Short mmCIF file of C-alpha atoms in Angstrom, two decimals:
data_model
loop_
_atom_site.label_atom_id
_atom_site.label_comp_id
_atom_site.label_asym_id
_atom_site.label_seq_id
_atom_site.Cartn_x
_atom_site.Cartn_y
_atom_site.Cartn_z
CA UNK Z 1 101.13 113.12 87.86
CA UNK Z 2 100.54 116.30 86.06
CA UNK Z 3 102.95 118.11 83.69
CA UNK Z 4 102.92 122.00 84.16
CA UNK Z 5 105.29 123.53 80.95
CA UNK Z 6 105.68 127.29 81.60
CA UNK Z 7 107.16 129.25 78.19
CA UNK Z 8 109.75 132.48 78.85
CA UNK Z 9 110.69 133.52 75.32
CA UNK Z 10 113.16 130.26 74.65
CA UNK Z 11 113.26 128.66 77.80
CA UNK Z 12 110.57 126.10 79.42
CA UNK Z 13 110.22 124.84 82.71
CA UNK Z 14 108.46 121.75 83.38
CA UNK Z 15 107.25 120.74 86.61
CA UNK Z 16 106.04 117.35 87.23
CA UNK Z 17 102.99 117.61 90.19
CA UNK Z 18 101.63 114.65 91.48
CA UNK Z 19 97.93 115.43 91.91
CA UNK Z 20 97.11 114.37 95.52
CA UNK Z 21 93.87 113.14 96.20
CA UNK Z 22 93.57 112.82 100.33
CA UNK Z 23 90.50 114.20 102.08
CA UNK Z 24 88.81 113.96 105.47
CA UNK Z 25 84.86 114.07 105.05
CA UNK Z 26 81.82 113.76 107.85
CA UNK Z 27 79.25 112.15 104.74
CA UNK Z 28 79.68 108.45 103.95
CA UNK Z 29 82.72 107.78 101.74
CA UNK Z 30 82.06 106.95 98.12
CA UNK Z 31 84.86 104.41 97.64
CA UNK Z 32 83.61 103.77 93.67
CA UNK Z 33 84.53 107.71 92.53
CA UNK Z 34 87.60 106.97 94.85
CA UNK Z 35 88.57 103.86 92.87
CA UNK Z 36 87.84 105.01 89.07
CA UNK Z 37 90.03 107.99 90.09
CA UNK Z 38 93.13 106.15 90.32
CA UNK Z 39 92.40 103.90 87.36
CA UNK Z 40 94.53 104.44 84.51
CA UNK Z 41 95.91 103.01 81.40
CA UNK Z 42 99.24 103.16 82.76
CA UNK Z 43 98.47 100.82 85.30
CA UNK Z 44 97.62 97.10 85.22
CA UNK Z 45 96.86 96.99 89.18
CA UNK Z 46 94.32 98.86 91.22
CA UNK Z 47 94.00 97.96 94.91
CA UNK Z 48 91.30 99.13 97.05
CA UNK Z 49 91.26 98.82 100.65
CA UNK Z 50 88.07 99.10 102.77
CA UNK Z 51 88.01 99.67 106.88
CA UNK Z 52 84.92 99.02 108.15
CA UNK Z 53 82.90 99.54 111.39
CA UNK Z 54 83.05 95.45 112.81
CA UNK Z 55 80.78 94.22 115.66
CA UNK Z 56 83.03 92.12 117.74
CA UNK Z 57 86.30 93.67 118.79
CA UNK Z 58 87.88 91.03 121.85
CA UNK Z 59 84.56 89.54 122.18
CA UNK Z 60 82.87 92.72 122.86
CA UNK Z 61 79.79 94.36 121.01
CA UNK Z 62 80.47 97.35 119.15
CA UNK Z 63 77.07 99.65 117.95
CA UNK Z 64 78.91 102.40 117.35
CA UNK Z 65 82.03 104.19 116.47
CA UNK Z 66 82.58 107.73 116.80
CA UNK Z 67 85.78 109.05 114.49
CA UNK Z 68 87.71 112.66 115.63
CA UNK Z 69 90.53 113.84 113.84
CA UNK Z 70 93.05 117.10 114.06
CA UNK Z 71 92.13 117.90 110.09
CA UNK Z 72 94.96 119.99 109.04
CA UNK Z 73 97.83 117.90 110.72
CA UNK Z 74 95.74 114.57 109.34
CA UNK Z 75 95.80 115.55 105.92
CA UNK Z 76 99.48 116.69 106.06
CA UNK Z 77 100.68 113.14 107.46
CA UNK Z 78 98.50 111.35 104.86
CA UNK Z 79 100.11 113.37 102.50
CA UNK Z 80 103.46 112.37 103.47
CA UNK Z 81 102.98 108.86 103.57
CA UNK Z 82 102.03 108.94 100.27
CA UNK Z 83 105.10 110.58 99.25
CA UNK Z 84 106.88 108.08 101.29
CA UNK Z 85 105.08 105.38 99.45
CA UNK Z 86 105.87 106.65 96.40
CA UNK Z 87 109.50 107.16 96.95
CA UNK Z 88 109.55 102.97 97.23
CA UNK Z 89 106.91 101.93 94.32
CA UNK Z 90 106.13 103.18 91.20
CA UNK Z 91 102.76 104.22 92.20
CA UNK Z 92 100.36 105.99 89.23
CA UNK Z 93 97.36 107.32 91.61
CA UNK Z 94 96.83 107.32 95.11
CA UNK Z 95 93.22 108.52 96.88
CA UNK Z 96 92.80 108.40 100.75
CA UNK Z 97 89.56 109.30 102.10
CA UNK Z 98 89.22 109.01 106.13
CA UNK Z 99 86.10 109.44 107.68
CA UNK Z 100 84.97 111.30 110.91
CA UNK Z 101 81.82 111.30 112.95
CA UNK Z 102 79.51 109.30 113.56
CA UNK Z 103 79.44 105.20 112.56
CA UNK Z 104 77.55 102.52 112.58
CA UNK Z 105 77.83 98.89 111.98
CA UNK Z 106 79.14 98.24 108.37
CA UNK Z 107 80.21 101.28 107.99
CA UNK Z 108 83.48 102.72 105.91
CA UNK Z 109 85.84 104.47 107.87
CA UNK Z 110 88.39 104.78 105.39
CA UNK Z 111 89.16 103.96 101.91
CA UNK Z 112 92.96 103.74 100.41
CA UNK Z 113 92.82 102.94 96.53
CA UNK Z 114 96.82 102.84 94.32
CA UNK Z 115 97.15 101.85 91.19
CA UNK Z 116 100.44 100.53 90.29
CA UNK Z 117 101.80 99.29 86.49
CA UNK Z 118 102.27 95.45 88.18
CA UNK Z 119 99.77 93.71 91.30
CA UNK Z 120 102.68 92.95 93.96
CA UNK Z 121 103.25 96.76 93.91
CA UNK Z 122 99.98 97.98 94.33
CA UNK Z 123 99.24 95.21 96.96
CA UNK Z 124 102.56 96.31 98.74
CA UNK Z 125 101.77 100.19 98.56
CA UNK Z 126 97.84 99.82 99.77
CA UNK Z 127 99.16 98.00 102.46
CA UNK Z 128 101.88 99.89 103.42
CA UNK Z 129 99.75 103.07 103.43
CA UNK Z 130 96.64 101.34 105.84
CA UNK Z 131 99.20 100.41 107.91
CA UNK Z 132 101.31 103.78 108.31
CA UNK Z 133 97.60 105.89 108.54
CA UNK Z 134 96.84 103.95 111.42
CA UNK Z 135 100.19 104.25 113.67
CA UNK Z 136 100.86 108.13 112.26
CA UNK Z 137 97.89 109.93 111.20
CA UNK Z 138 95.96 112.09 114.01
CA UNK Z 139 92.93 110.42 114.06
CA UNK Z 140 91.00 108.77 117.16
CA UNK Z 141 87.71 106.34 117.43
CA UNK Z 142 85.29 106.43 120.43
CA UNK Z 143 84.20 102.85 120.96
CA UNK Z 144 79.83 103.01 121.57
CA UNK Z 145 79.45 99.42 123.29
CA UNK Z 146 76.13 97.52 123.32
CA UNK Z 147 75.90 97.68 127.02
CA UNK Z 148 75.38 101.93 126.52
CA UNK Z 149 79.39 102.37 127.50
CA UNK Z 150 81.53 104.69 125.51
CA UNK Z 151 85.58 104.49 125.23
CA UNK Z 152 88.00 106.11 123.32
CA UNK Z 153 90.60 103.35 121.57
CA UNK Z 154 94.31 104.47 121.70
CA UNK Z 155 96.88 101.96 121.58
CA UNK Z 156 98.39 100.68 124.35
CA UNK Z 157 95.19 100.15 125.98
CA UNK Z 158 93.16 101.98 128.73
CA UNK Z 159 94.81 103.42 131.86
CA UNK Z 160 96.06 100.65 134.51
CA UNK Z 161 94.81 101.57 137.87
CA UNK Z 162 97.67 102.61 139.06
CA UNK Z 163 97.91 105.39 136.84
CA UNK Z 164 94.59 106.79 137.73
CA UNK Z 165 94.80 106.64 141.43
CA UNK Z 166 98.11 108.40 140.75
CA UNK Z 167 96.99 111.20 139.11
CA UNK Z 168 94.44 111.61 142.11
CA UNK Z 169 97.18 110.93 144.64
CA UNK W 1 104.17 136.33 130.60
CA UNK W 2 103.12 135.26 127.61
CA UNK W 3 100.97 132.15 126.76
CA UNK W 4 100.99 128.51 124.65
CA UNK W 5 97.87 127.58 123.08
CA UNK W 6 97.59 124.03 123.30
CA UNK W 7 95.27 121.86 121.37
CA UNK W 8 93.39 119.35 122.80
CA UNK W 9 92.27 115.81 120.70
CA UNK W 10 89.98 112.86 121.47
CA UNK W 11 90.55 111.50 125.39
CA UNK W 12 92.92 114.24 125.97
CA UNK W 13 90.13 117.06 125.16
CA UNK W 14 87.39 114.77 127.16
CA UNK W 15 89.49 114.72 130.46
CA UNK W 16 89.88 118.70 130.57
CA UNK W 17 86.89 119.08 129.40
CA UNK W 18 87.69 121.97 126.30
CA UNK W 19 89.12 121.41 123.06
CA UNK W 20 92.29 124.41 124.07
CA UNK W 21 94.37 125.09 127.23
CA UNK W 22 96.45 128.16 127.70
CA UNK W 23 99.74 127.39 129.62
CA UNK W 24 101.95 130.56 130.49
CA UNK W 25 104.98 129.83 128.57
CA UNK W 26 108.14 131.13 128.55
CA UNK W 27 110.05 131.51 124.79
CA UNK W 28 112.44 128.32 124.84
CA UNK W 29 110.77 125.68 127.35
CA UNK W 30 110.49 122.62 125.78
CA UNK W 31 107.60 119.77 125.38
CA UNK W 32 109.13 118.09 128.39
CA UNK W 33 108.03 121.02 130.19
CA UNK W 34 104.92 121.62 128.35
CA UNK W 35 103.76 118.23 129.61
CA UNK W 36 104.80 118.98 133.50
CA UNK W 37 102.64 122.07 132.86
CA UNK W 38 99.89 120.16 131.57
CA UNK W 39 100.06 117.47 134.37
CA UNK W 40 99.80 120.65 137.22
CA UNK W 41 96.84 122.64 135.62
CA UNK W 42 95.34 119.60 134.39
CA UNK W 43 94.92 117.08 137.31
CA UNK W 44 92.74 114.99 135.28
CA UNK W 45 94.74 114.95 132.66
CA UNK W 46 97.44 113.49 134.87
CA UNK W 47 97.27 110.01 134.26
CA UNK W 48 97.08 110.31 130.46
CA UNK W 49 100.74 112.40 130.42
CA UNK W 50 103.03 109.88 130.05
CA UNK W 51 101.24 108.83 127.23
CA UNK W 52 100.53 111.82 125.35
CA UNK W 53 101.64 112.67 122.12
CA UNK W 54 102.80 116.19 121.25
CA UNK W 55 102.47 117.98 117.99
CA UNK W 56 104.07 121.09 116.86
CA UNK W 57 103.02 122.71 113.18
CA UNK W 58 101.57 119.50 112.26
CA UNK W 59 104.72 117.43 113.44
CA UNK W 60 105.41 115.01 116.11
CA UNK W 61 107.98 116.45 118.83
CA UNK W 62 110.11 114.50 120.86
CA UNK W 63 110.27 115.98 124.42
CA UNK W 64 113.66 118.46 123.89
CA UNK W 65 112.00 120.23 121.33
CA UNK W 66 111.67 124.01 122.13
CA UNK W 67 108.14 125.40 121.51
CA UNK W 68 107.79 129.10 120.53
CA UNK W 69 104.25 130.74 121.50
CA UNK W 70 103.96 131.28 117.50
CA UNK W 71 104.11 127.88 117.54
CA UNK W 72 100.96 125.29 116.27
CA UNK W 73 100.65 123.00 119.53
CA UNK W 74 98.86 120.38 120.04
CA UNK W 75 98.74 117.39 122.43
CA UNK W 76 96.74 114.07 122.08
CA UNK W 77 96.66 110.40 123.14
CA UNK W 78 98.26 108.02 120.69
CA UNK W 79 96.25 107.82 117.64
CA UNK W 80 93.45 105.15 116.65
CA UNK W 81 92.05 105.99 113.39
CA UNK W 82 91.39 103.51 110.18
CA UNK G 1 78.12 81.57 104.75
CA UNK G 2 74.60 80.25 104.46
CA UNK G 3 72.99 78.26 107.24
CA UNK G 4 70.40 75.40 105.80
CA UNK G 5 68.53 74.08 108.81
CA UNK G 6 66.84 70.74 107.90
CA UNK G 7 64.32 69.11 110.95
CA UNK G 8 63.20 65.66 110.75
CA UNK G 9 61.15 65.08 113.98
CA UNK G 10 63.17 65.26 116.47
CA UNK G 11 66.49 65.58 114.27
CA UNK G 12 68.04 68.73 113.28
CA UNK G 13 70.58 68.40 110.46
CA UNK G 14 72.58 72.15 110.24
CA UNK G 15 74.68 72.54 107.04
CA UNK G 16 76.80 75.32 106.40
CA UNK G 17 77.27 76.20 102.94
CA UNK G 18 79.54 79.20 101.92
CA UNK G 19 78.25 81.49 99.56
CA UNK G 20 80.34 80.94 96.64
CA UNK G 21 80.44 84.10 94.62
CA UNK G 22 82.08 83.43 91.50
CA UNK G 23 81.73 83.69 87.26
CA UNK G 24 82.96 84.47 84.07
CA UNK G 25 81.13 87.38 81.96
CA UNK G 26 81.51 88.73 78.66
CA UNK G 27 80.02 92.37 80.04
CA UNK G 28 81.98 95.26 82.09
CA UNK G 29 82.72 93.97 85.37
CA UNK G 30 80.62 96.09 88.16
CA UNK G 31 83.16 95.58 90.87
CA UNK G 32 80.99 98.29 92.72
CA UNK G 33 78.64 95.46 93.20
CA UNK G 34 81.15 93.06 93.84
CA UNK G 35 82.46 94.95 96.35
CA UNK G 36 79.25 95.77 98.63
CA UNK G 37 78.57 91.78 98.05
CA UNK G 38 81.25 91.31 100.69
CA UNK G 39 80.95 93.85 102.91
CA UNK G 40 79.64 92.36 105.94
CA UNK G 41 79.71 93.67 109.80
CA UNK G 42 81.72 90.87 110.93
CA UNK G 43 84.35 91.85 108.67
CA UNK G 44 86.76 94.99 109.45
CA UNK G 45 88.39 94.91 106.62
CA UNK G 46 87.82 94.65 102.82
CA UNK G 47 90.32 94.31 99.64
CA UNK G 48 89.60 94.58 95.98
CA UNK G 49 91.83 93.71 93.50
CA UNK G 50 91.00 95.24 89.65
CA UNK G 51 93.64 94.19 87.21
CA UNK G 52 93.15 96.36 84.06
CA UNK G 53 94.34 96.18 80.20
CA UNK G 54 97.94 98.30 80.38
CA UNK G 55 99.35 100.10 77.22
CA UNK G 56 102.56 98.97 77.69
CA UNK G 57 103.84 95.76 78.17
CA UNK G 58 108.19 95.21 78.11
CA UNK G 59 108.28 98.50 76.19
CA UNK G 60 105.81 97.31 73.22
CA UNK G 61 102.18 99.16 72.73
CA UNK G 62 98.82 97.42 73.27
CA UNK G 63 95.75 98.65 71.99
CA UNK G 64 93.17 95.57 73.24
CA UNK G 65 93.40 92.39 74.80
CA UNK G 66 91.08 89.42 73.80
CA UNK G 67 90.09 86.91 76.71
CA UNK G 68 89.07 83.16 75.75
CA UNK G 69 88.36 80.84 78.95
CA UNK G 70 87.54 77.42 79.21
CA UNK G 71 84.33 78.54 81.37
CA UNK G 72 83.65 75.34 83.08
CA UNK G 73 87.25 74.37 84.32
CA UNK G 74 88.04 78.05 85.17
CA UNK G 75 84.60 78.42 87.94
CA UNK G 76 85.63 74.59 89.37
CA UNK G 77 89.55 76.18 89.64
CA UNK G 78 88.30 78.86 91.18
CA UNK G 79 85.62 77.30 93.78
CA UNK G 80 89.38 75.02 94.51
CA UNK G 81 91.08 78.84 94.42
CA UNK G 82 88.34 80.24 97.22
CA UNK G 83 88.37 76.81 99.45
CA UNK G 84 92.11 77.20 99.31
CA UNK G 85 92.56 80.54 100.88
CA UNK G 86 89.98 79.72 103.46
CA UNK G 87 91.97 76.71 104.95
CA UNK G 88 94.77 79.69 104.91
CA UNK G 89 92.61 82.88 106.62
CA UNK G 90 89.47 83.58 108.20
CA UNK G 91 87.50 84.75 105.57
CA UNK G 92 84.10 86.04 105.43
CA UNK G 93 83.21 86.44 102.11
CA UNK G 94 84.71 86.43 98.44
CA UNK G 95 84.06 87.51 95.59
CA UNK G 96 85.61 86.61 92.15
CA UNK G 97 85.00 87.63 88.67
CA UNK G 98 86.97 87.39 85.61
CA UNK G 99 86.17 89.13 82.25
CA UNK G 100 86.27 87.16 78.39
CA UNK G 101 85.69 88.30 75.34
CA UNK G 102 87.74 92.10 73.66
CA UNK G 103 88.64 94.20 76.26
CA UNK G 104 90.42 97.90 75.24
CA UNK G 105 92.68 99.78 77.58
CA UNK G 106 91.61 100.70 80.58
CA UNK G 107 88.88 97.95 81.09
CA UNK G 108 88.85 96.21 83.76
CA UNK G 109 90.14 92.29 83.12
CA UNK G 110 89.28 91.12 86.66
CA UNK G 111 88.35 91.96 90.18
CA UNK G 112 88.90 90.29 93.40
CA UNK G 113 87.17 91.24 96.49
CA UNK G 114 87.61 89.31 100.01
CA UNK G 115 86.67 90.23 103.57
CA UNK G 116 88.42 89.43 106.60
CA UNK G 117 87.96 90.54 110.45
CA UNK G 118 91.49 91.98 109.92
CA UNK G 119 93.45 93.39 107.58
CA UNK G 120 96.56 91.60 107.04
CA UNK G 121 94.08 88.76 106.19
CA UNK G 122 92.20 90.51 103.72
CA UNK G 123 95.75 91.58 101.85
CA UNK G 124 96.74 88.22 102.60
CA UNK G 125 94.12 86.80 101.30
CA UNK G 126 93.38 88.85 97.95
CA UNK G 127 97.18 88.68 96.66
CA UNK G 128 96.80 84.77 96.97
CA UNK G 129 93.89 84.90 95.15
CA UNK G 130 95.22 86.61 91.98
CA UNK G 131 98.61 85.00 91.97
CA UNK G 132 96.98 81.99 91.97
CA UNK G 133 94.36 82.68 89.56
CA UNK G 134 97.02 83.62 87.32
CA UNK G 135 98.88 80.06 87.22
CA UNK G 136 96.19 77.75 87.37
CA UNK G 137 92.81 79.03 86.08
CA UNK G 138 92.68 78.46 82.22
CA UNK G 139 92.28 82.07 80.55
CA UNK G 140 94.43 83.28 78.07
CA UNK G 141 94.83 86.30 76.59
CA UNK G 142 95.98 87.16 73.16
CA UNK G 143 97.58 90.49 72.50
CA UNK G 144 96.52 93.07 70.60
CA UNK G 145 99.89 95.02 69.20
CA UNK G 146 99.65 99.05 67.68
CA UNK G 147 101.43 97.54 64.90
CA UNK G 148 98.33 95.50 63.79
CA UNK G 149 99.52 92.00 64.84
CA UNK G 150 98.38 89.68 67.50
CA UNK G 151 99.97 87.54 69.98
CA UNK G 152 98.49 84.56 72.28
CA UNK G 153 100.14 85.05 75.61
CA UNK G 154 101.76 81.90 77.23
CA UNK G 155 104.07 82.30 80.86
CA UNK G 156 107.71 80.57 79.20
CA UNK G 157 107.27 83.21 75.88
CA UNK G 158 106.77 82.26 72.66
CA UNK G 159 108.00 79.15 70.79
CA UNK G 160 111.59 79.34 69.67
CA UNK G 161 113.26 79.33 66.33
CA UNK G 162 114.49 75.96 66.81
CA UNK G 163 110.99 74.30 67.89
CA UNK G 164 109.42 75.86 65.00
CA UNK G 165 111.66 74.56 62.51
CA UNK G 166 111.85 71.42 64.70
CA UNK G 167 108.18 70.93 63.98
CA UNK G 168 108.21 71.56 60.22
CA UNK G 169 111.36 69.43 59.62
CA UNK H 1 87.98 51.58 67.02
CA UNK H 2 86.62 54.21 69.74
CA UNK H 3 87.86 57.78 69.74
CA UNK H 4 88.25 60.47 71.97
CA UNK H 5 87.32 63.92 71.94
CA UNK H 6 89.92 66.71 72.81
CA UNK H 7 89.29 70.74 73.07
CA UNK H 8 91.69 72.97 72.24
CA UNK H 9 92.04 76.49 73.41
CA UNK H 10 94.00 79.44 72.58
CA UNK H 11 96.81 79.37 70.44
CA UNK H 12 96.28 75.63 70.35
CA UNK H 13 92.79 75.83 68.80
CA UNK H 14 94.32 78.63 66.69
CA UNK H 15 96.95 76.36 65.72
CA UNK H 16 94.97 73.50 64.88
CA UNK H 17 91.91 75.38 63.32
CA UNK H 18 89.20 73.46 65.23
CA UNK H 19 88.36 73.90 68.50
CA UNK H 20 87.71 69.88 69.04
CA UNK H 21 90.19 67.21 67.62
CA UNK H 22 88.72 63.45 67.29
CA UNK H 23 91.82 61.03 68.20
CA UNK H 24 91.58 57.06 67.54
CA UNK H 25 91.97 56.05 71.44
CA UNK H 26 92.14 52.53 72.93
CA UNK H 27 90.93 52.31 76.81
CA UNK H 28 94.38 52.45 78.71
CA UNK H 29 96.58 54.93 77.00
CA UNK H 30 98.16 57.64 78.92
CA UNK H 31 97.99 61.83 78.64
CA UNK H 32 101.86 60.93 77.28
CA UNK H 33 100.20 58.74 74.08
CA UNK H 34 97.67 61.86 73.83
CA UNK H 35 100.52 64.21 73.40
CA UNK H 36 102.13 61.91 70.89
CA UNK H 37 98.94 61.37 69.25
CA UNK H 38 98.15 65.17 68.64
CA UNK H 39 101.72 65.57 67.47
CA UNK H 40 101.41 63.38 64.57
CA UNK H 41 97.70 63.94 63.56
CA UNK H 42 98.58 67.93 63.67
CA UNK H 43 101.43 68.58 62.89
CA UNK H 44 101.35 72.49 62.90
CA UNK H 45 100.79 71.47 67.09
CA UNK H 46 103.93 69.85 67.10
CA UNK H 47 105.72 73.17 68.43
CA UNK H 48 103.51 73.32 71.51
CA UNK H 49 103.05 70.10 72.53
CA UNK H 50 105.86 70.42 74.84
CA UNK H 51 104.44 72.96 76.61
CA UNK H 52 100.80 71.88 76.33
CA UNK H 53 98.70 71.39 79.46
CA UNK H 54 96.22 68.46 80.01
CA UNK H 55 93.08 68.56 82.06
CA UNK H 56 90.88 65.71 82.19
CA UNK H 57 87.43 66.26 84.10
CA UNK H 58 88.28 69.99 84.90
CA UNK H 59 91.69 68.88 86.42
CA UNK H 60 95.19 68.87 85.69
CA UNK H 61 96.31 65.55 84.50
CA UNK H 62 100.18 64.45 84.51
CA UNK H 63 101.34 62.29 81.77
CA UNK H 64 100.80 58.77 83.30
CA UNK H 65 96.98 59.86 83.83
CA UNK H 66 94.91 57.15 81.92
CA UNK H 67 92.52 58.84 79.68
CA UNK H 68 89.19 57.14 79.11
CA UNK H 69 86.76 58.19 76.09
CA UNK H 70 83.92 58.98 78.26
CA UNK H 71 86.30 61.84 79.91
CA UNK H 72 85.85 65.38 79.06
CA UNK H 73 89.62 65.92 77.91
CA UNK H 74 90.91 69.05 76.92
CA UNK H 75 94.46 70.50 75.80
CA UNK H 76 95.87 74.25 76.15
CA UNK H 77 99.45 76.39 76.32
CA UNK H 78 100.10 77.40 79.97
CA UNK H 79 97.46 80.13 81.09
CA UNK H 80 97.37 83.96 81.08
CA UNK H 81 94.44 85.29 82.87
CA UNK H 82 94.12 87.92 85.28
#
């Protein structure tokens, strides 16, 4: 939150800004500058959540992941879910970062840190914000299987049959 | 006529094989209609339709929403990110 | 999770040991390091907990907080602490440290990091961790008040009138 | 007459001014006799006791645990990490 006084003669007006922190970025996410950036004295509780690139998804091999995202309408949605999360905890700091491009194994996709004056908060909040970026926020991965295969993940799952030889019907 | 540019995301962009579309629009059709469009001058698109997801000025629109050819537009499959 | 491999002629005896990942320093708390120590592929997601000294506390100033531990009951409660929450989630790795000795505002008290293959696990996980940690582990922390006077800090408050005068009478 | 060694932490050691207290201790008597004990050999712990914890060999012990002198015995308010 920053405080922004503006002085006309005898009257002030203060405006109260809440400093967002969201960004998108291609380069490998630095999730300890994301962390010390919501830390404050204010706040007893800092949770960090980390998604990472996993190996197995249903039994199959991942190698790869490929991120895309629609930038402008990402960063807008991420920054309404945090007003939306702030609206229901008394959140201090929130950063987002999301990653796109290319990913391997072990790799961050995306990094939520809050910092919150008491721990069920901030555990709430950092949960509550993973949760909405993945159902809301345009982003997309292309799966990169072992066996050379590539797949784009949207939920709901991949076209039935039936769908495909109708569209070529 | 005029024309809607309409942006294209992730499987959506793959299947038509370039990132925009231009659909000759009319000023207030709807998305239900944008997606009919879509489904004739994109056959391979087809079978992705019912599932796409339509944005307009960085907001999801349900299917009676009127797009303007002013209008930010984009369409995409339902999103996997995090 | 460490595999130990032991082969007596034609016998193989496998133990698996999990990494326990665990201590009690007197020094800042690198919860950068902490955090990459459970990072693994198998894991998609990661959560770290950082609780930090707060200024305010029911409406009265702190300046510091002093930790005191009873360091060799506190790593066995905690070893209990991690087997616990595996027998609850799948976790990959954890990582716990707590920090003793004067901390000022700001500093980090202690971190929490856990990995899971999902993420509701991790969150899961990582809020069981601290809320336990906070009831059983013995650490205490004494208060440091702007007004110059300090305060041991025991869950139930302090003593009452009556059990003070009940113990000089 | 053996005797049994107790460590106090926090605002018990504070309380006490040690951070070990020797009791007289017969093989047989109870966390309950401890409590009683420390009560009347320190009297500025009297106000605690109530709330005092136990742990005997790094675990919580109730007050019908039987202490022996060989245990590592040690007596604190309720905790406050984190």
């Amino acid at each position: 939150m920053v405080c922004v006084c503006l002085v006309f003669g005898s009257w002030t007006l203060v405006f109260l800004i809440n400093t967002t922190m969201i960004s998108l970025t291609h380069e490998p996410i630095d999730y300890h500058s994301l962390t010390e950036a919501v830390r404050s004295p204010q706040s007893g509780a800092v949770v960090l959540f980390l998604g990472t690139v996993r190996e197995l998804t249903a039994g199959r091999q991942t190698v790869a992941l490929d991120y895309e995202g629609y930038p402008e309408m990402a960063r807008a949605k991420l920054e309404e879910l945090e007003q939306a999360a702030r609206s229901r905890w008394p959140i201090d700091k929130v950063a987002i970062v999301h990653r796109l491009g290319h990913l391997e194994l072990g790799d961050i996709s995306v990094a939520v840190a809050v910092s919150c004056p008491h721990r069920k908060q901030a555990f709430e909040a950092g949960q509550f914000l993973i949760d909405e970026l993945k159902v809301s926020v345009p982003i997309w991965k292309r799966e990169n299987w072992a066996d050379g295969s590539t797949e784009w993940v949207h939920p709901g799952g991949e076209m039935t049959k039936g769908e495909i030889d109708g569209a070529k019907g | 006529m005029k024309s809607l540019s309409v942006k294209l995301f992730a499987k959506a962009r793959d299947l038509v094989g370039s990132p925009t579309v231009e659909l000759p629009w009319s000023d207030g059709e709807t998305v239900a209609a944008l997606k009919q469009r879509l489904s004739e001058q994109c056959p391979d698109l087809k079978p992705l339709v019912p599932r796409l997801l339509v944005a307009v000025n960085n907001n999801y629109a349900a299917d009676d929403c009127v797009l303007k050819t002013t209008d930010e537009v984009a369409c995409f499959p339902p999103v996997s990110g995090g």
